[in-house]
mmCIF file of C-alpha atoms and ligand atoms in Angstrom:
data_model
loop_
_atom_site.group_PDB
_atom_site.id
_atom_site.type_symbol
_atom_site.label_atom_id
_atom_site.label_comp_id
_atom_site.label_asym_id
_atom_site.label_seq_id
_atom_site.Cartn_x
_atom_site.Cartn_y
_atom_site.Cartn_z
ATOM 1 C CA MET A 4 -24.685 2.922 17.541
ATOM 2 C CA VAL A 5 -21.115 0.773 16.321
ATOM 3 C CA LEU A 6 -20.365 -2.408 17.401
ATOM 4 C CA PRO A 7 -16.875 -3.958 16.637
ATOM 5 C CA PHE A 8 -16.883 -7.710 15.321
ATOM 6 C CA VAL A 9 -14.009 -9.638 14.739
ATOM 7 C CA VAL A 10 -14.340 -13.274 12.209
ATOM 8 C CA GLU A 11 -11.896 -14.780 13.235
ATOM 9 C CA PRO A 12 -11.580 -18.219 10.885
ATOM 10 C CA LEU A 13 -11.795 -14.904 7.873
ATOM 11 C CA GLU A 14 -8.934 -13.348 9.733
ATOM 12 C CA SER A 15 -11.451 -10.505 9.461
ATOM 13 C CA ARG A 16 -13.099 -7.608 11.622
ATOM 14 C CA GLY A 17 -14.651 -4.498 10.783
ATOM 15 C CA ARG A 18 -17.187 -2.620 12.512
ATOM 16 C CA VAL A 19 -21.298 -1.926 11.837
ATOM 17 C CA VAL A 20 -23.088 1.471 12.856
ATOM 18 C CA ARG A 21 -26.559 2.096 12.491
ATOM 19 C CA LEU A 22 -27.184 5.624 13.671
ATOM 20 C CA GLY A 23 -30.848 7.079 13.937
ATOM 21 C CA ALA A 24 -31.275 10.231 16.720
ATOM 22 C CA SER A 25 -28.040 11.541 14.898
ATOM 23 C CA VAL A 26 -28.097 11.414 11.444
ATOM 24 C CA ASP A 27 -32.239 12.815 11.681
ATOM 25 C CA ARG A 28 -30.884 15.298 13.274
ATOM 26 C CA ILE A 29 -28.121 16.859 10.934
ATOM 27 C CA LEU A 30 -30.373 15.612 7.808
ATOM 28 C CA ALA A 31 -33.721 16.889 9.678
ATOM 29 C CA GLN A 32 -32.423 20.560 10.731
ATOM 30 C CA HIS A 33 -30.972 21.623 6.765
ATOM 31 C CA GLY A 34 -34.515 21.108 5.682
ATOM 32 C CA TYR A 35 -32.432 18.276 2.975
ATOM 33 C CA PRO A 36 -34.807 17.208 0.606
ATOM 34 C CA ALA A 37 -35.091 13.296 0.402
ATOM 35 C CA PRO A 38 -32.267 12.647 -2.432
ATOM 36 C CA VAL A 39 -29.733 14.950 -1.334
ATOM 37 C CA GLY A 40 -30.451 13.277 2.874
ATOM 38 C CA ARG A 41 -29.855 10.277 0.961
ATOM 39 C CA LEU A 42 -26.267 11.101 -0.196
ATOM 40 C CA VAL A 43 -25.221 13.576 2.975
ATOM 41 C CA GLY A 44 -27.221 10.061 5.249
ATOM 42 C CA GLU A 45 -24.540 7.627 3.394
ATOM 43 C CA ALA A 46 -21.882 10.592 4.526
ATOM 44 C CA ALA A 47 -21.939 10.147 7.692
ATOM 45 C CA ALA A 48 -22.606 6.594 7.918
ATOM 46 C CA LEU A 49 -19.231 6.730 6.136
ATOM 47 C CA ALA A 50 -17.379 9.429 9.082
ATOM 48 C CA VAL A 51 -19.077 7.426 11.937
ATOM 49 C CA LEU A 52 -17.468 3.832 10.554
ATOM 50 C CA LEU A 53 -13.709 5.678 9.896
ATOM 51 C CA GLY A 54 -14.011 8.164 12.731
ATOM 52 C CA SER A 55 -14.781 5.388 15.593
ATOM 53 C CA ALA A 56 -11.664 3.754 14.657
ATOM 54 C CA LEU A 57 -9.452 6.266 16.478
ATOM 55 C CA LYS A 58 -8.569 5.429 19.840
ATOM 56 C CA PHE A 59 -8.490 8.082 22.007
ATOM 57 C CA GLN A 60 -9.103 11.674 21.584
ATOM 58 C CA GLY A 61 -9.611 12.878 17.788
ATOM 59 C CA ARG A 62 -11.047 14.059 15.608
ATOM 60 C CA PHE A 63 -12.257 12.650 12.020
ATOM 61 C CA GLN A 64 -13.396 15.003 9.312
ATOM 62 C CA LEU A 65 -14.839 13.868 6.302
ATOM 63 C CA GLN A 66 -14.880 16.378 3.300
ATOM 64 C CA THR A 67 -16.371 16.283 -0.554
ATOM 65 C CA ARG A 68 -15.708 18.684 -3.420
ATOM 66 C CA SER A 69 -17.328 18.279 -6.716
ATOM 67 C CA ASP A 70 -18.843 18.896 -9.932
ATOM 68 C CA GLY A 71 -22.264 16.785 -8.352
ATOM 69 C CA VAL A 72 -26.120 17.860 -7.584
ATOM 70 C CA VAL A 73 -24.145 18.343 -3.832
ATOM 71 C CA ASP A 74 -20.806 19.631 -4.279
ATOM 72 C CA MET A 75 -19.544 20.212 -1.110
ATOM 73 C CA ILE A 76 -20.434 17.552 1.763
ATOM 74 C CA VAL A 77 -18.337 18.116 6.045
ATOM 75 C CA ILE A 78 -18.976 15.069 8.164
ATOM 76 C CA ASP A 79 -17.273 15.758 11.783
ATOM 77 C CA PHE A 80 -16.866 12.598 13.316
ATOM 78 C CA ASP A 81 -15.437 14.040 17.339
ATOM 79 C CA ALA A 82 -14.175 10.888 19.073
ATOM 80 C CA PRO A 83 -15.527 9.198 21.253
ATOM 81 C CA ASP A 84 -18.940 10.107 20.587
ATOM 82 C CA ARG A 85 -19.685 12.877 18.440
ATOM 83 C CA VAL A 86 -21.168 13.648 14.848
ATOM 84 C CA ARG A 87 -21.912 16.458 13.169
ATOM 85 C CA GLY A 88 -22.383 17.883 8.836
ATOM 86 C CA PHE A 89 -23.793 19.880 6.332
ATOM 87 C CA ALA A 90 -23.888 19.756 2.833
ATOM 88 C CA ARG A 91 -24.446 22.539 0.175
ATOM 89 C CA PHE A 92 -26.172 21.709 -3.003
ATOM 90 C CA ASP A 93 -27.777 23.571 -6.266
ATOM 91 C CA ALA A 94 -32.116 22.786 -6.076
ATOM 92 C CA GLU A 95 -31.960 24.367 -9.830
ATOM 93 C CA ARG A 96 -30.177 21.300 -10.666
ATOM 94 C CA LEU A 97 -31.499 18.579 -8.229
ATOM 95 C CA LYS A 98 -34.825 19.817 -10.061
ATOM 96 C CA GLU A 99 -33.318 18.779 -13.314
ATOM 97 C CA ALA A 100 -31.589 15.131 -11.953
ATOM 98 C CA LEU A 101 -35.476 14.148 -10.070
ATOM 99 C CA ALA A 102 -36.724 14.873 -13.708
ATOM 100 C CA VAL A 103 -34.481 12.796 -15.780
ATOM 101 C CA ASN A 104 -34.177 10.521 -12.802
ATOM 102 C CA GLU A 105 -30.773 10.643 -12.447
ATOM 103 C CA ALA A 106 -30.919 11.507 -8.587
ATOM 104 C CA ALA A 107 -28.598 8.983 -6.701
ATOM 105 C CA PRO A 108 -26.732 9.215 -4.293
ATOM 106 C CA ALA A 109 -23.567 8.542 -6.836
ATOM 107 C CA GLN A 110 -24.833 10.752 -8.899
ATOM 108 C CA LEU A 111 -25.652 13.634 -6.589
ATOM 109 C CA LEU A 112 -22.031 13.250 -5.671
ATOM 110 C CA GLY A 113 -20.696 13.778 -9.313
ATOM 111 C CA ARG A 114 -16.935 13.623 -9.982
ATOM 112 C CA GLY A 115 -13.749 15.512 -7.684
ATOM 113 C CA HIS A 116 -12.614 13.851 -4.248
ATOM 114 C CA LEU A 117 -13.258 12.350 -1.326
ATOM 115 C CA ALA A 118 -10.869 14.113 1.851
ATOM 116 C CA LEU A 119 -10.445 12.136 5.143
ATOM 117 C CA THR A 120 -8.788 14.104 7.818
ATOM 118 C CA ILE A 121 -7.498 12.210 11.248
ATOM 119 C CA ASP A 122 -6.346 14.534 13.903
ATOM 120 C CA GLN A 123 -5.139 13.020 16.678
ATOM 121 C CA GLY A 124 -3.927 16.701 19.211
ATOM 122 C CA SER A 125 -0.718 18.414 18.856
ATOM 123 C CA ASP A 126 0.914 15.123 19.302
ATOM 124 C CA PHE A 127 -0.347 13.789 16.434
ATOM 125 C CA SER A 128 0.549 15.131 13.136
ATOM 126 C CA ARG A 129 -2.348 15.726 11.101
ATOM 127 C CA TYR A 130 -3.140 12.824 8.356
ATOM 128 C CA GLN A 131 -4.975 13.514 5.521
ATOM 129 C CA GLY A 132 -5.720 10.606 2.705
ATOM 130 C CA VAL A 133 -6.961 11.961 -0.426
ATOM 131 C CA VAL A 134 -8.820 9.640 -3.074
ATOM 132 C CA PRO A 135 -10.659 11.131 -6.701
ATOM 133 C CA LEU A 136 -14.655 10.639 -6.650
ATOM 134 C CA ASP A 137 -15.204 9.121 -10.615
ATOM 135 C CA GLY A 138 -18.898 8.804 -9.833
ATOM 136 C CA GLN A 139 -18.532 5.692 -8.149
ATOM 137 C CA GLY A 140 -20.562 6.930 -5.072
ATOM 138 C CA LEU A 141 -18.748 6.703 -1.568
ATOM 139 C CA GLU A 142 -18.744 2.838 -1.068
ATOM 140 C CA GLN A 143 -15.881 2.649 -3.946
ATOM 141 C CA ALA A 144 -14.480 5.446 -2.753
ATOM 142 C CA ALA A 145 -14.089 4.423 0.461
ATOM 143 C CA HIS A 146 -12.805 0.682 -0.478
ATOM 144 C CA GLN A 147 -10.491 2.917 -2.880
ATOM 145 C CA TYR A 148 -8.912 5.199 0.525
ATOM 146 C CA PHE A 149 -8.099 1.825 2.875
ATOM 147 C CA LEU A 150 -6.410 0.092 -0.739
ATOM 148 C CA GLN A 151 -4.428 3.114 -1.431
ATOM 149 C CA SER A 152 -3.485 5.056 1.997
ATOM 150 C CA GLU A 153 -3.459 2.060 4.650
ATOM 151 C CA GLN A 154 -3.047 -0.814 1.818
ATOM 152 C CA ILE A 155 -6.121 -3.072 3.830
ATOM 153 C CA PRO A 156 -8.801 -4.574 1.456
ATOM 154 C CA THR A 157 -11.142 -3.256 2.683
ATOM 155 C CA VAL A 158 -15.141 -4.047 1.917
ATOM 156 C CA VAL A 159 -17.739 -1.035 3.053
ATOM 157 C CA ARG A 160 -21.095 -1.817 2.648
ATOM 158 C CA LEU A 161 -23.920 1.673 3.044
ATOM 159 C CA ALA A 162 -27.264 2.662 3.578
ATOM 160 C CA VAL A 163 -29.663 5.551 4.834
ATOM 161 C CA GLY A 164 -33.845 5.251 4.609
ATOM 162 C CA GLU A 165 -36.841 6.638 6.365
ATOM 163 C CA THR A 166 -39.020 5.190 8.689
ATOM 164 C CA ILE A 167 -42.101 5.835 9.546
ATOM 165 C CA THR A 168 -42.916 6.510 13.765
ATOM 166 C CA PRO A 169 -46.034 7.761 15.671
ATOM 167 C CA GLU A 170 -43.732 11.360 14.877
ATOM 168 C CA GLY A 171 -43.814 11.531 11.421
ATOM 169 C CA ALA A 172 -40.509 10.019 9.399
ATOM 170 C CA ARG A 173 -37.278 10.106 10.941
ATOM 171 C CA TRP A 174 -34.296 8.929 8.580
ATOM 172 C CA ARG A 175 -31.590 6.474 9.704
ATOM 173 C CA ALA A 176 -28.568 5.387 8.185
ATOM 174 C CA GLY A 177 -26.437 2.504 7.958
ATOM 175 C CA GLY A 178 -23.102 0.864 7.798
ATOM 176 C CA LEU A 179 -20.904 -2.071 7.447
ATOM 177 C CA MET A 180 -17.549 -2.009 7.253
ATOM 178 C CA LEU A 181 -14.685 -5.153 7.314
ATOM 179 C CA GLN A 182 -11.294 -5.053 6.625
ATOM 180 C CA PHE A 183 -9.495 -8.297 5.711
ATOM 181 C CA LEU A 184 -6.062 -8.321 8.885
ATOM 182 C CA PRO A 185 -4.530 -11.841 8.186
ATOM 183 C CA GLN A 186 -1.215 -12.852 10.436
ATOM 184 C CA SER A 187 0.631 -13.527 7.928
ATOM 185 C CA THR A 188 1.647 -10.286 5.969
ATOM 186 C CA ASP A 189 2.024 -11.868 2.935
ATOM 187 C CA ARG A 190 -1.247 -13.120 2.921
ATOM 188 C CA ARG A 191 -2.040 -9.287 3.205
ATOM 189 C CA ARG A 192 -0.429 -7.838 0.213
ATOM 190 C CA GLN A 193 -1.760 -11.398 -1.973
ATOM 191 C CA ALA A 194 -5.431 -9.425 -0.888
ATOM 192 C CA ASP A 195 -4.395 -6.223 -1.739
ATOM 193 C CA LEU A 196 -5.409 -4.621 -5.089
ATOM 194 C CA HIS A 197 -2.777 -2.140 -6.951
ATOM 195 C CA PRO A 198 -5.151 0.653 -7.790
ATOM 196 C CA GLY A 199 -1.368 2.485 -8.934
ATOM 197 C CA ASP A 200 -1.417 -0.273 -11.320
ATOM 198 C CA ALA A 201 -4.821 0.307 -12.766
ATOM 199 C CA PRO A 202 -5.013 3.528 -14.709
ATOM 200 C CA GLN A 203 -7.809 5.802 -13.469
ATOM 201 C CA GLY A 204 -11.262 4.915 -12.593
ATOM 202 C CA ALA A 205 -10.533 1.485 -14.304
ATOM 203 C CA ASP A 206 -12.029 -1.121 -12.929
ATOM 204 C CA ILE A 207 -9.331 -2.938 -10.819
ATOM 205 C CA GLN A 208 -9.273 -6.486 -10.475
ATOM 206 C CA GLN A 209 -7.884 -8.364 -7.803
ATOM 207 C CA GLY A 210 -4.857 -10.581 -8.507
ATOM 208 C CA GLU A 211 -4.947 -13.419 -6.085
ATOM 209 C CA ASP A 212 -7.870 -13.532 -3.750
ATOM 210 C CA ASP A 213 -7.079 -15.080 -0.774
ATOM 211 C CA ASP A 214 -10.272 -17.579 0.110
ATOM 212 C CA ALA A 215 -10.411 -15.915 3.266
ATOM 213 C CA TRP A 216 -11.053 -12.774 1.885
ATOM 214 C CA VAL A 217 -13.211 -13.685 -0.690
ATOM 215 C CA GLU A 218 -15.832 -15.151 1.384
ATOM 216 C CA ALA A 219 -15.677 -12.007 3.657
ATOM 217 C CA LYS A 220 -16.188 -9.545 0.657
ATOM 218 C CA SER A 221 -18.723 -12.175 -0.596
ATOM 219 C CA LEU A 222 -21.226 -12.345 2.564
ATOM 220 C CA VAL A 223 -20.791 -9.036 3.067
ATOM 221 C CA ALA A 224 -22.118 -8.486 -0.591
ATOM 222 C CA THR A 225 -25.598 -10.234 0.919
ATOM 223 C CA ILE A 226 -26.340 -7.324 2.712
ATOM 224 C CA GLU A 227 -29.592 -5.391 2.087
ATOM 225 C CA ASP A 228 -29.799 -2.121 2.483
ATOM 226 C CA HIS A 229 -32.968 -2.368 4.591
ATOM 227 C CA GLU A 230 -30.629 -4.627 7.243
ATOM 228 C CA LEU A 231 -28.943 -1.578 7.912
ATOM 229 C CA VAL A 232 -31.509 0.595 8.619
ATOM 230 C CA ASP A 233 -33.934 -1.367 10.111
ATOM 231 C CA PRO A 234 -34.911 -0.438 13.441
ATOM 232 C CA MET A 235 -36.281 -4.234 14.511
ATOM 233 C CA LEU A 236 -33.138 -5.329 13.373
ATOM 234 C CA SER A 237 -30.068 -5.228 15.869
ATOM 235 C CA SER A 238 -25.882 -5.584 15.152
ATOM 236 C CA GLU A 239 -26.141 -8.408 16.183
ATOM 237 C CA ARG A 240 -28.288 -10.415 14.214
ATOM 238 C CA LEU A 241 -27.332 -9.403 11.556
ATOM 239 C CA LEU A 242 -23.593 -10.030 11.656
ATOM 240 C CA PHE A 243 -25.030 -13.737 12.891
ATOM 241 C CA ARG A 244 -26.944 -14.714 9.993
ATOM 242 C CA LEU A 245 -23.454 -13.123 7.366
ATOM 243 C CA PHE A 246 -20.857 -14.905 9.803
ATOM 244 C CA HIS A 247 -23.226 -17.610 12.032
ATOM 245 C CA GLU A 248 -21.100 -20.545 10.131
ATOM 246 C CA ARG A 249 -17.585 -18.706 10.590
ATOM 247 C CA GLY A 250 -18.534 -17.419 14.156
ATOM 248 C CA VAL A 251 -18.032 -13.401 14.681
ATOM 249 C CA LYS A 252 -16.953 -12.751 18.133
ATOM 250 C CA VAL A 253 -18.470 -9.111 19.043
ATOM 251 C CA PHE A 254 -16.443 -5.780 21.253
ATOM 252 C CA GLU A 255 -18.598 -3.025 23.469
ATOM 253 C CA GLU A 256 -21.170 -0.981 21.452
ATOM 254 C CA GLN A 257 -19.913 2.765 21.729
ATOM 255 C CA SER A 258 -22.972 4.934 21.592
ATOM 256 C CA VAL A 259 -22.965 8.443 18.960
ATOM 257 C CA HIS A 260 -25.068 10.736 19.638
ATOM 258 C CA HIS A 261 -25.761 14.450 17.392
ATOM 259 C CA ALA A 262 -23.219 16.795 18.931
ATOM 260 C CA CYS A 263 -22.069 20.630 17.445
ATOM 261 C CA ARG A 264 -19.110 22.425 18.504
ATOM 262 C CA CYS A 265 -20.019 26.097 17.600
ATOM 263 C CA ALA A 266 -19.944 28.147 21.026
ATOM 264 C CA SER A 267 -20.254 31.995 21.286
ATOM 265 C CA GLU A 268 -16.628 32.858 22.491
ATOM 266 C CA ARG A 269 -15.538 31.080 19.974
ATOM 267 C CA ILE A 270 -17.631 32.969 17.026
ATOM 268 C CA GLU A 271 -16.560 36.472 20.007
ATOM 269 C CA ASP A 272 -12.983 35.687 19.432
ATOM 270 C CA MET A 273 -14.002 35.580 15.379
ATOM 271 C CA LEU A 274 -15.550 38.355 15.135
ATOM 272 C CA ARG A 275 -12.668 40.554 17.402
ATOM 273 C CA ARG A 276 -10.523 39.618 14.424
ATOM 274 C CA PHE A 277 -12.141 41.334 11.713
ATOM 275 C CA THR A 278 -11.300 45.340 11.891
ATOM 276 C CA PRO A 279 -14.276 47.313 12.762
ATOM 277 C CA GLN A 280 -15.035 48.547 9.488
ATOM 278 C CA GLU A 281 -15.596 45.308 9.311
ATOM 279 C CA ARG A 282 -17.565 44.741 11.329
ATOM 280 C CA LYS A 283 -19.819 47.687 11.001
ATOM 281 C CA ASP A 284 -20.138 46.063 6.809
ATOM 282 C CA MET A 285 -21.899 42.624 9.283
ATOM 283 C CA VAL A 286 -25.073 44.899 10.804
ATOM 284 C CA GLY A 287 -27.627 43.966 10.144
ATOM 285 C CA ASP A 288 -31.111 45.366 9.646
ATOM 286 C CA ASN A 289 -31.726 44.863 13.658
ATOM 287 C CA GLY A 290 -27.987 46.282 14.435
ATOM 288 C CA ARG A 291 -26.402 43.746 15.992
ATOM 289 C CA ILE A 292 -23.661 40.762 13.810
ATOM 290 C CA GLY A 293 -25.569 37.638 13.129
ATOM 291 C CA VAL A 294 -24.519 33.690 12.965
ATOM 292 C CA THR A 295 -25.587 31.364 11.900
ATOM 293 C CA CYS A 296 -23.759 27.962 12.103
ATOM 294 C CA GLU A 297 -23.639 25.663 9.006
ATOM 295 C CA PHE A 298 -23.420 22.423 10.651
ATOM 296 C CA CYS A 299 -26.493 23.347 13.650
ATOM 297 C CA SER A 300 -28.008 25.764 11.987
ATOM 298 C CA THR A 301 -28.197 27.685 15.668
ATOM 299 C CA HIS A 302 -28.143 31.540 15.247
ATOM 300 C CA ARG A 303 -26.302 33.821 17.064
ATOM 301 C CA ASP A 304 -26.847 37.615 17.806
ATOM 302 C CA PHE A 305 -24.132 39.749 18.598
ATOM 303 C CA ASP A 306 -24.226 42.700 19.384
ATOM 304 C CA PRO A 307 -21.239 45.590 17.605
ATOM 305 C CA LYS A 308 -20.560 47.517 20.387
ATOM 306 C CA ASP A 309 -19.196 44.666 22.078
ATOM 307 C CA PHE A 310 -16.259 44.445 20.271
ATOM 308 C CA ASP A 311 -15.172 48.435 20.110
HETATM 309 ZN ZN1 ZN B 405 -22.955 24.443 15.534
#
């Protein structure tokens, strides 16, 4: 579910996202080891937090490329409510990272870049923002993204956990994003960081911080991981705990589910674009061309004769 909210006295607005079955599907169907699952779950929560801002039909993609144990993550969010994703990791390097206790999500991610792409269809231009990953993890990278690309002071919290259900352990992920959007643009500018002024990778300090934004950020900083993943704690209760002294208004909650956009027809179209010789090389021992979707692990078999 995604729950948008506004804290008017602090001129801040944001969203809470809590993923249950959708993130469990993504992580379980790929059988990711727990440390990888934590990182991919964070990426899924972040992608839904950011992608659910799309008002109409549109596609949002979060993609990482880095030198870490997990060297690639791709999460797609199709507005208004569909999410899918996969990651690539090195099992040997994961073993080594676990042996030296360096398998926290930010450590597994390493250094590289995070690309966020918004595609609102042919009538709109495609937009891509890229921020460096310097070992700081996805929360910090998201802050940088908003400061660089949209110049909106933003704070993001992400958490992933497993809960025990009668059917066994199930993954959950959650996140909260808060943005400072005062009426006065001067105030907004003052609260902005100026990432261009600081050397890359430096811990950028905010200049003249706005009191309302300082308060909003300090409240978000009190969120504990379990509050974002506990199925017994509703998003409304979490927001009430954080902002009840100021007053928080919530909007309509929206559900999110796992769905893949792969389809047999589209794969057939793709196979048709290869030469007959190339298709011949793809035929497996069973005499058929097998294609497995990276996102949902669905395996499909095609008869090479259908393409001749
Ligand atoms: Zn698929």
